[in-house]
Coordinates of C-alpha atoms (C1' of nucleotides) in Angstrom, one line a residue:
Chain P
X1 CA 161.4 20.1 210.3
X2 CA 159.4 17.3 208.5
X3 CA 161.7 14.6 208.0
X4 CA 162.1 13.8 203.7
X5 CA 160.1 10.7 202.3
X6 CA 161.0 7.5 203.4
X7 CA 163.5 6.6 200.3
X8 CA 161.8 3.5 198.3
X9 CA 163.2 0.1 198.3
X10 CA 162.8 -2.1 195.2
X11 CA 163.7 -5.4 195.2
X12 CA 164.3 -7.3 191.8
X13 CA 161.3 -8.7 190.1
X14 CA 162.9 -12.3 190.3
X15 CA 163.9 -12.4 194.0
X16 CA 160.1 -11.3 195.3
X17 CA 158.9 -14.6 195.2
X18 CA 161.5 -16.5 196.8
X19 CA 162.1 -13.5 199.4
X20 CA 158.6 -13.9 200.1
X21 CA 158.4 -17.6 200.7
X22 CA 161.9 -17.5 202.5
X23 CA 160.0 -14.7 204.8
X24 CA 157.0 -16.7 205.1
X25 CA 158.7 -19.9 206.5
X26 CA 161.0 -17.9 208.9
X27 CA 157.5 -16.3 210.4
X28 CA 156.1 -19.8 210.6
X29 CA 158.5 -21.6 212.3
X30 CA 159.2 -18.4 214.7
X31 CA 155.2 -17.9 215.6
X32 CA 153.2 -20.4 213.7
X33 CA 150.5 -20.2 211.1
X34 CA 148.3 -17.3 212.5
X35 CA 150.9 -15.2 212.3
X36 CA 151.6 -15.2 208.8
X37 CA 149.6 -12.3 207.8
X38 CA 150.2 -10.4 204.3
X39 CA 151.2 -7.6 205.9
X40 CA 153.6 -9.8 208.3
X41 CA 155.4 -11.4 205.5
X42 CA 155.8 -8.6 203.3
X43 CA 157.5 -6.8 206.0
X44 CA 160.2 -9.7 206.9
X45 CA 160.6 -9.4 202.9
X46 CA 161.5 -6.3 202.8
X47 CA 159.1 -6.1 199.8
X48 CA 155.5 -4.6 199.5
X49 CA 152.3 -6.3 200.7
X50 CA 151.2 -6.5 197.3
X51 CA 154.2 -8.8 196.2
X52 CA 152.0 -11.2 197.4
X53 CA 149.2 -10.8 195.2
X54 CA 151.5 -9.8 192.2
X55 CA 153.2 -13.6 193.0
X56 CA 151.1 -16.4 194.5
X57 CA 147.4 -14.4 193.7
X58 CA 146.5 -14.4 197.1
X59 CA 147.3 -15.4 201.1
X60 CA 146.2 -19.0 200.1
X61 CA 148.8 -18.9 196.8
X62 CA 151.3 -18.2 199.2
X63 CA 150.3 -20.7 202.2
X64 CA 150.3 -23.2 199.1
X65 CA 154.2 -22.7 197.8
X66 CA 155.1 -22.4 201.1
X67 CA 153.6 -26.1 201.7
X68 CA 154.8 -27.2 198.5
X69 CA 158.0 -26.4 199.5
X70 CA 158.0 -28.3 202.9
X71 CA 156.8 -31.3 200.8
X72 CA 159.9 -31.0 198.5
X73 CA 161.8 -31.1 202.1
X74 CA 159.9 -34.2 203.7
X75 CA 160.5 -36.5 200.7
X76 CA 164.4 -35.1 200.3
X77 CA 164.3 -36.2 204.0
X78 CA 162.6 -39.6 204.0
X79 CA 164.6 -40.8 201.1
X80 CA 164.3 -43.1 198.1
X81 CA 162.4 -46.4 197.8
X82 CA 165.2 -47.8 195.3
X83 CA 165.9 -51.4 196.1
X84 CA 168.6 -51.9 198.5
X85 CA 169.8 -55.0 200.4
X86 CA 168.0 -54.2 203.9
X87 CA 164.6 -53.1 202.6
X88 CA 163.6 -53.3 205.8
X89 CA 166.0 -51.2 206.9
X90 CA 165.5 -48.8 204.8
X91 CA 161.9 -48.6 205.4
X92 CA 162.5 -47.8 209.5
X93 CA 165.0 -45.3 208.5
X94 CA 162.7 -43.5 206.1
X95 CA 159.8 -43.5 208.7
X96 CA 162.0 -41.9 211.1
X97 CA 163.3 -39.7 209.2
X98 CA 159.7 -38.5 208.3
X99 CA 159.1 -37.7 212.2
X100 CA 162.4 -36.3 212.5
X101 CA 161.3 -33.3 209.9
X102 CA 157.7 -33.3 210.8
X103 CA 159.4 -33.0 215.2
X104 CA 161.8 -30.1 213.5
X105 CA 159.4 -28.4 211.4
X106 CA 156.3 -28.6 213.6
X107 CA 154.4 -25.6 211.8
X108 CA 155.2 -26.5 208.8
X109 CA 154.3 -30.0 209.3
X110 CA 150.9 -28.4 210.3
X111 CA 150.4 -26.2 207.3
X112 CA 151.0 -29.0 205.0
X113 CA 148.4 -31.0 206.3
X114 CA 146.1 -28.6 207.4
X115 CA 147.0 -25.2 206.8
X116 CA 144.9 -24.4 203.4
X117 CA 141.7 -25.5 203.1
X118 CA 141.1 -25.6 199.4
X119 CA 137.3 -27.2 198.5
X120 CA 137.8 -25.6 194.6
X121 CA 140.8 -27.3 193.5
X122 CA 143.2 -29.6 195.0
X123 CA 144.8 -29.2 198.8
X124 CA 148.3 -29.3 198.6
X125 CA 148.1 -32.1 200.5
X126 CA 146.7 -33.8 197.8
X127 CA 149.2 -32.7 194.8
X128 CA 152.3 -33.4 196.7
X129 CA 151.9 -36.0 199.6
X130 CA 151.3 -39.1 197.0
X131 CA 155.2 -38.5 196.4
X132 CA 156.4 -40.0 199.9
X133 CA 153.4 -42.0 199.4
X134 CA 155.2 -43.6 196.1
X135 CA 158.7 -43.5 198.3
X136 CA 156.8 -45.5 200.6
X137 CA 155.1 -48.0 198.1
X138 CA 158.8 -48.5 196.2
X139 CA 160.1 -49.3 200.1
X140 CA 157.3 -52.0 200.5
X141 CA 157.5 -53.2 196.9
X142 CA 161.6 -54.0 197.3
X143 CA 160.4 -55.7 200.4
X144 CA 158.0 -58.1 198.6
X145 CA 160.0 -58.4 195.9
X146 CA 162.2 -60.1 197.9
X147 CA 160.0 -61.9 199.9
X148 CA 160.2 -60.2 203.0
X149 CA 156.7 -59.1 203.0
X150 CA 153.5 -60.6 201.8
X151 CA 151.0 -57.9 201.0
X152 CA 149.9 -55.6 198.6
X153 CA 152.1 -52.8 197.7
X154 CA 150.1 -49.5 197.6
X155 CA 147.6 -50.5 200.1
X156 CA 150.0 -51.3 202.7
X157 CA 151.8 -48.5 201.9
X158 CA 148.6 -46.6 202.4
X159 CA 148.5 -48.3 206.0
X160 CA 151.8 -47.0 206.9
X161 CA 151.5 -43.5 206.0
X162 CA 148.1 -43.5 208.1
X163 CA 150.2 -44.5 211.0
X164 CA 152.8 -42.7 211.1
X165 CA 151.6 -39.5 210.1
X166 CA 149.0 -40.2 212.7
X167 CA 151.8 -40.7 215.1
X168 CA 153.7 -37.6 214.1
X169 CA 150.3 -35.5 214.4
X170 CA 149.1 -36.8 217.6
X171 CA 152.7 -36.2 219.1
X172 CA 152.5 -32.5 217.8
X173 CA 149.1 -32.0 219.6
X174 CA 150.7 -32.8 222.4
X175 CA 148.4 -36.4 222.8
X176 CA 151.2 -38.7 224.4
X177 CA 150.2 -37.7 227.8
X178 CA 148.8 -40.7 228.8
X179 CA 151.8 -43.4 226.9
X180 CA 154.6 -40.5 228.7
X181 CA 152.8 -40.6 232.1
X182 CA 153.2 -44.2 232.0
X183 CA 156.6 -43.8 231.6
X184 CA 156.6 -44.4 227.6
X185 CA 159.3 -43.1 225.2
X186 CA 157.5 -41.4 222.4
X187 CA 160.6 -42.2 219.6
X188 CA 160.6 -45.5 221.5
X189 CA 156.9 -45.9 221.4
X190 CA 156.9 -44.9 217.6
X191 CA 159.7 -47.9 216.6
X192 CA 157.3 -50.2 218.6
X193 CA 155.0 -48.9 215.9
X194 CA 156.7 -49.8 212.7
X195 CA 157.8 -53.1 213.9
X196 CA 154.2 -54.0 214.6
X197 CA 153.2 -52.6 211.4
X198 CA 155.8 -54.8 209.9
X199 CA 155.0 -57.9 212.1
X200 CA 151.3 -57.3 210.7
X201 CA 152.6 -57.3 206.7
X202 CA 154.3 -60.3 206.8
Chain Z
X1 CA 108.4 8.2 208.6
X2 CA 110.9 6.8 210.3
X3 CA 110.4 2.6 211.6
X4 CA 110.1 1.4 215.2
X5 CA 113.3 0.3 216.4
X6 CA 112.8 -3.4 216.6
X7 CA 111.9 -5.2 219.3
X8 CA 114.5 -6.3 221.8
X9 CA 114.6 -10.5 222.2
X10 CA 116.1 -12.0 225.0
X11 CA 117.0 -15.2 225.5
X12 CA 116.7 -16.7 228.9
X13 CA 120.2 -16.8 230.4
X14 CA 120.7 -20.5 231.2
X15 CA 119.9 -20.6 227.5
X16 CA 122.5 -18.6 226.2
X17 CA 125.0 -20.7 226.5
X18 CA 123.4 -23.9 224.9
X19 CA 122.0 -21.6 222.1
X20 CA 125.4 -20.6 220.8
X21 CA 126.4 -24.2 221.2
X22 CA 123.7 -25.5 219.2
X23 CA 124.4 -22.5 217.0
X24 CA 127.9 -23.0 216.1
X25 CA 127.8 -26.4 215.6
X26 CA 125.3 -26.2 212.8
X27 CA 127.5 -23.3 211.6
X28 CA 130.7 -25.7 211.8
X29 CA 129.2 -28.5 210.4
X30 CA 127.3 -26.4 207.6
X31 CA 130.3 -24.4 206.1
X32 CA 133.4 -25.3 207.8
X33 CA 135.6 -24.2 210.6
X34 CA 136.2 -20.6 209.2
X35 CA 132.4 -19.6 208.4
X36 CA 132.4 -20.2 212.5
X37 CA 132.9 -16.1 213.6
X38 CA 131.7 -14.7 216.7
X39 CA 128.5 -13.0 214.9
X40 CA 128.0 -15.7 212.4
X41 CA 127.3 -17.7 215.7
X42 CA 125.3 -15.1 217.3
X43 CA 123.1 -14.6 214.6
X44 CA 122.4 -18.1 214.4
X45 CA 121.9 -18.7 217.5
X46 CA 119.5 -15.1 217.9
X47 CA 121.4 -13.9 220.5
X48 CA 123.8 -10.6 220.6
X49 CA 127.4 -11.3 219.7
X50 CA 128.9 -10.4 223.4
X51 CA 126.9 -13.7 224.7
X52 CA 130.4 -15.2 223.6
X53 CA 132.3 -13.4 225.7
X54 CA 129.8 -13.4 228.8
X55 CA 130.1 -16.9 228.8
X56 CA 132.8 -18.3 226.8
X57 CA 135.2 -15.6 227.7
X58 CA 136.4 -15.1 223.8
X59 CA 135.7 -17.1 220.6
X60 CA 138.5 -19.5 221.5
X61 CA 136.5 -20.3 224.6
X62 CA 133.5 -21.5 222.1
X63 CA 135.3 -23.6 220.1
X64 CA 136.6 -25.4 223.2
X65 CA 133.5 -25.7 224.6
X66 CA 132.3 -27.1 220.4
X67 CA 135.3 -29.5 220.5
X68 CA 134.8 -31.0 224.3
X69 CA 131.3 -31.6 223.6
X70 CA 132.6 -33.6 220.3
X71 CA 134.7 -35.5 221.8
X72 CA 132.3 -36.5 224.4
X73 CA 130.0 -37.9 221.3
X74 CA 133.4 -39.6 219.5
X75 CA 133.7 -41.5 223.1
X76 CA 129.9 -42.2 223.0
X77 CA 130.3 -43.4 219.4
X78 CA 133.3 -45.2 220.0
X79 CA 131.3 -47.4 223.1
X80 CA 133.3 -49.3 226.0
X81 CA 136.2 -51.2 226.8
X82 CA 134.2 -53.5 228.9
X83 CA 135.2 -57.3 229.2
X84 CA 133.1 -59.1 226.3
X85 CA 133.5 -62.3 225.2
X86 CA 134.9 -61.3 221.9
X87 CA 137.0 -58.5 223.1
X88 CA 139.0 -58.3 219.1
X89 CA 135.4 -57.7 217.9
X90 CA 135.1 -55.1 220.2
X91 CA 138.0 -54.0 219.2
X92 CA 136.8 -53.6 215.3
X93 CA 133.6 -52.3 216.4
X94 CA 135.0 -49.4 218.5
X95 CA 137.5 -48.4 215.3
X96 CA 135.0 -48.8 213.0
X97 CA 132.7 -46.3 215.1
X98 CA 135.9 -43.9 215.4
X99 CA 136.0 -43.2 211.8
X100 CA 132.5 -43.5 211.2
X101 CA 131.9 -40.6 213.3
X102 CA 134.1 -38.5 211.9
X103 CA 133.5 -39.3 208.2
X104 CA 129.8 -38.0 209.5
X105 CA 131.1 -35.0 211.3
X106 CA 134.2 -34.1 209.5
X107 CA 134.3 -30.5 210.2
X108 CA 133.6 -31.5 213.9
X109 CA 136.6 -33.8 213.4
X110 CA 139.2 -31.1 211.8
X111 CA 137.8 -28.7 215.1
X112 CA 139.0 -31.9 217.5
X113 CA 142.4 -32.2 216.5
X114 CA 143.7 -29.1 214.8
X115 CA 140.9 -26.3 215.2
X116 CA 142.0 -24.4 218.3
X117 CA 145.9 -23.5 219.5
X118 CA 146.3 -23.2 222.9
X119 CA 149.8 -23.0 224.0
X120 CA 149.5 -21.7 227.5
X121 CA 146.7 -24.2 228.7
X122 CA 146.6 -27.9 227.5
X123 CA 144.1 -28.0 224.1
X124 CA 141.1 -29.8 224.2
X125 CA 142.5 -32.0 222.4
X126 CA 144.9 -33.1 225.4
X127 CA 142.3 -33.1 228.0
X128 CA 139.5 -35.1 226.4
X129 CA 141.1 -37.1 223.9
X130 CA 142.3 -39.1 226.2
X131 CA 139.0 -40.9 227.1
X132 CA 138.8 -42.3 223.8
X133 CA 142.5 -43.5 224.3
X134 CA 141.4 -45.1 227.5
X135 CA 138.4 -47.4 225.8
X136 CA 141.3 -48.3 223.6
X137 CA 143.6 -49.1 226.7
X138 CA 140.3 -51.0 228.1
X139 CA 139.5 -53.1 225.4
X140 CA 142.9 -54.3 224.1
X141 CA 143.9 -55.1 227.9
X142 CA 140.4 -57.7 228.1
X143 CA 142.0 -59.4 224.8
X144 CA 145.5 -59.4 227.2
X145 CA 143.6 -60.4 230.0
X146 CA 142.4 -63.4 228.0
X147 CA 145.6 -64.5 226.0
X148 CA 144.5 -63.4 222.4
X149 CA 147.1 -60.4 222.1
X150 CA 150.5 -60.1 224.0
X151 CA 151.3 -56.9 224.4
X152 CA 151.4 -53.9 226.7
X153 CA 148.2 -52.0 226.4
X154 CA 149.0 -48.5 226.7
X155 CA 151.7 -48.4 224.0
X156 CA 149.6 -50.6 221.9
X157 CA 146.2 -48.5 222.5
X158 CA 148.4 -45.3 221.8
X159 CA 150.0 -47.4 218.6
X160 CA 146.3 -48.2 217.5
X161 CA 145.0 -44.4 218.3
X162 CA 148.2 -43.5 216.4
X163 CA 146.7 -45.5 213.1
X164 CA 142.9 -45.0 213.3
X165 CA 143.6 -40.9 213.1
X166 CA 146.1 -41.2 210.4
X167 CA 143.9 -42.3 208.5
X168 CA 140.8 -40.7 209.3
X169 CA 142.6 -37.9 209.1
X170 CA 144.4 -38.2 205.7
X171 CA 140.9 -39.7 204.7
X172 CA 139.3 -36.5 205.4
X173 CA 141.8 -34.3 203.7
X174 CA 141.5 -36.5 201.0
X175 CA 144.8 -38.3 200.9
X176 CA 143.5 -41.9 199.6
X177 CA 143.4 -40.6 196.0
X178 CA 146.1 -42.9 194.9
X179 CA 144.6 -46.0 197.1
X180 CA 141.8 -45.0 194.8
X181 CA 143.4 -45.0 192.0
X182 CA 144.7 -48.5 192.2
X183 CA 141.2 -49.5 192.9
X184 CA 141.3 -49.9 196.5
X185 CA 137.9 -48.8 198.7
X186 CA 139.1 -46.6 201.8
X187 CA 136.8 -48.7 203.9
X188 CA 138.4 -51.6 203.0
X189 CA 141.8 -50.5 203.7
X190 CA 141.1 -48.9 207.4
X191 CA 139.8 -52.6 208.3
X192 CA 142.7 -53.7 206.7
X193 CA 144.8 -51.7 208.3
X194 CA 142.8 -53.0 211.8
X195 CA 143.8 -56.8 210.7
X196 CA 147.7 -55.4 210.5
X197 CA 147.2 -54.1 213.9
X198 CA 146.2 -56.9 215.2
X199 CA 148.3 -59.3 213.6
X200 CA 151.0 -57.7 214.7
X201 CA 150.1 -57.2 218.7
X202 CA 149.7 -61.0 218.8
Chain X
dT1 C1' 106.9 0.4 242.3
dG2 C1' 111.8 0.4 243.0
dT3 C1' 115.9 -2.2 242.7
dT4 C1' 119.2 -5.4 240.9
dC5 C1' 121.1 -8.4 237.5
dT6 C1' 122.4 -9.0 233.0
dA7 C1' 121.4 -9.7 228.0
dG8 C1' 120.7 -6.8 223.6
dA9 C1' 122.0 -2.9 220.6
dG10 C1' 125.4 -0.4 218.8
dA11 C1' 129.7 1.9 218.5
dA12 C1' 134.5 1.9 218.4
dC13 C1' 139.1 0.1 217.8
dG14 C1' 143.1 -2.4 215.8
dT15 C1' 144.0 -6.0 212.6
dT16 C1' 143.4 -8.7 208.5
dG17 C1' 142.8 -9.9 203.5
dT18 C1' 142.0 -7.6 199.5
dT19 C1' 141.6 -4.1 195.8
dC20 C1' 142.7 0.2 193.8
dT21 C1' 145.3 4.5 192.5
dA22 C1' 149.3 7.2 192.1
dC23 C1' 154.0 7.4 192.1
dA24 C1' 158.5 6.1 191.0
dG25 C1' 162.5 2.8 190.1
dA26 C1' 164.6 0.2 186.4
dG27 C1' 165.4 -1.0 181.9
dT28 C1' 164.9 -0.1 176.9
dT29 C1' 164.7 2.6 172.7
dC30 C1' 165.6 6.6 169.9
Chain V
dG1 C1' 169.8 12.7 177.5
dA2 C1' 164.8 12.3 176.9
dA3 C1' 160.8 9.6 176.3
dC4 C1' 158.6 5.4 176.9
dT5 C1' 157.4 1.0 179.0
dC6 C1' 157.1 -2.2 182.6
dT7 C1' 156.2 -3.1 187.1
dG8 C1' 157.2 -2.8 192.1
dT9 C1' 156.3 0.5 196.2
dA10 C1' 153.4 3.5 199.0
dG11 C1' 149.3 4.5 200.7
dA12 C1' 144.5 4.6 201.0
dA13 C1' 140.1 2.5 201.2
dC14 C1' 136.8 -1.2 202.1
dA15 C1' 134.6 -5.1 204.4
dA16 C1' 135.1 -8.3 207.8
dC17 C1' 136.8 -10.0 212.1
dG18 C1' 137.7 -10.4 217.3
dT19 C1' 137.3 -7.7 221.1
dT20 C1' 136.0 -4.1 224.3
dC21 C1' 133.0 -0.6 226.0
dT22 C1' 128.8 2.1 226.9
dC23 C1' 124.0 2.6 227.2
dT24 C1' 119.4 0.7 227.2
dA25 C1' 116.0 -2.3 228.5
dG26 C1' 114.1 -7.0 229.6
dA27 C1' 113.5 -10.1 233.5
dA28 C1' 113.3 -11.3 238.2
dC29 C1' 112.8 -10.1 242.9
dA30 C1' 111.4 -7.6 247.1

DNA sequence: TGTTCTAGAGAACGTTGTTCTACAGAGTTC
DNA sequence: GAACTCTGTAGAACAACGTTCTCTAGAACA
């Protein structure tokens, strides 16, 4: 007896996208980046391969809200740069707060850095990092403002994003052999970090 | 009438492995990380496709093999930790090398860091980076050794390593746009960034 | 010349990203 | 309720990829 057609499943034309980038990030932070496949996604959807095209034009489109998204996240998690009383302060809090998500959401941390290469039009990298960028300048600015720091706003805040994201990036590859086979804290190692950064502003 | 099947080259088997070296490297550093397939290689190189597996084992084995031998030129590029007199010129020297390098071989750069996942054995990345961390370790412990920084120099050298591929790294996915926009050379700002470093190990 | 080693040629397989066609679910209009 | 429109699903097809396998033949050696 052939069994009847498998009975078709449509989901609603405003929940594909979101279904899809909900299904997307669950695959990533389960398996990582190679195995979010079309046909991967679509399936943890629920919804047809073809959603994706229909929604985000392509894999890339896809790889590209997906990373948008996690940007969204890392500057919700980092925080503000309004002035406050302990700029200071609130500059070490925002900087760990931006290896806390980056230590929780490895592969996403990944894909928003180098996940989509894009040579035609801008990475979202590019689009979306400059916002904890400007979190970071507004930090440094309160700072100078008040004349904790002497420096120049947007190019030490340049300096600081190198480091830490170099920090975060380096401590995903797994590159704090050496600094842990000496018996170095990585969190510990990253605080010595900022406060050398900060030493080196003033 | 039919052609002669073409005539059968063979390449002499201790230069197999060299050829697909050679080979993908000029395909890596030509069109990027993904134009680097296992017959894209081959073809480059002349040799048949399965030369990867007879002696690379799979692609992944290649681009191990790609990203060792960079890493041996970054540690070449980057020179020594030897005692000098001016060990914080040195210093500026060897950074300045770092990123020169891999503003000259970005693709090579991107392959270092991020190019190949390796979960069961350590990446590349872990095994060889760490030279390059060591000339760091070397040269900040002669400027200990004489007084001019006070520090420990593992942390710091991993601190410094943290910084210098931040922002080669951002640099190369092209994450100084606002620096830019404010006027601010990306040059300028890594041996900024140096003079922040070292102002704040002393 | 015969034998051994091993690289090249080519095919095959499963998977992937993408495109296309046909079908059908859902909503709207008459 | 029937017809029409919009659009998501199912499925097929294609080229390309990484990988594995088989057969052939080039190279070296005895």
């Amino acid at each position: 007896m052939t069994p009847p057609p498998a009975a078709r499943h449509r989901t609603a034309s405003e929940q594909v996208g979101s279904a899809l980038l909900d299904a997307a990030q669950a695959v990533l932070d389960r398996e990582g980046l190679s195995a979010v496949s079309v046909r991967a996604v679509a399936s943890e959807a629920g919804v047809a391969p073809m959603g994706v095209y229909n929604r985000f034009q392509n894999k890339d489109g896809l790889l590209i809200a997906l990373a948008t998204r996690a940007f969204g996240a890392l500057k919700d998690a980092v925080g503000t740069g309004d002035p406050v009383e302990d700029p200071l302060g609130r500059f070490r809090e925002g900087c760990r707060a931006y290896r806390t998500f980056a230590l929780r959401y490895p592969q996403q941390y990944r894909l928003m850095f180098t996940g989509v290469e894009s040579l035609a039009s801008p990475s979202p990298a590019a689009e979306h990092g400059s916002a904890t960028l400007q979190v970071l300048v507004d930090t440094i600015d309160v700072a100078v403002q008040q004349g904790i720091l002497r420096t120049e706003p947007v190019q030490a805040a340049q300096v600081v994003w190198n480091a830490i994201h170099g920090a975060v990036s380096l401590e995903l590859a797994n590159l704090h052999v050496t600094l842990k086979r000496h018996g170095f804290d990585p969190a510990e190692t990253y605080d010595r970090m900022l406060e050398v950064l900060i030493d080196g502003l003033r």
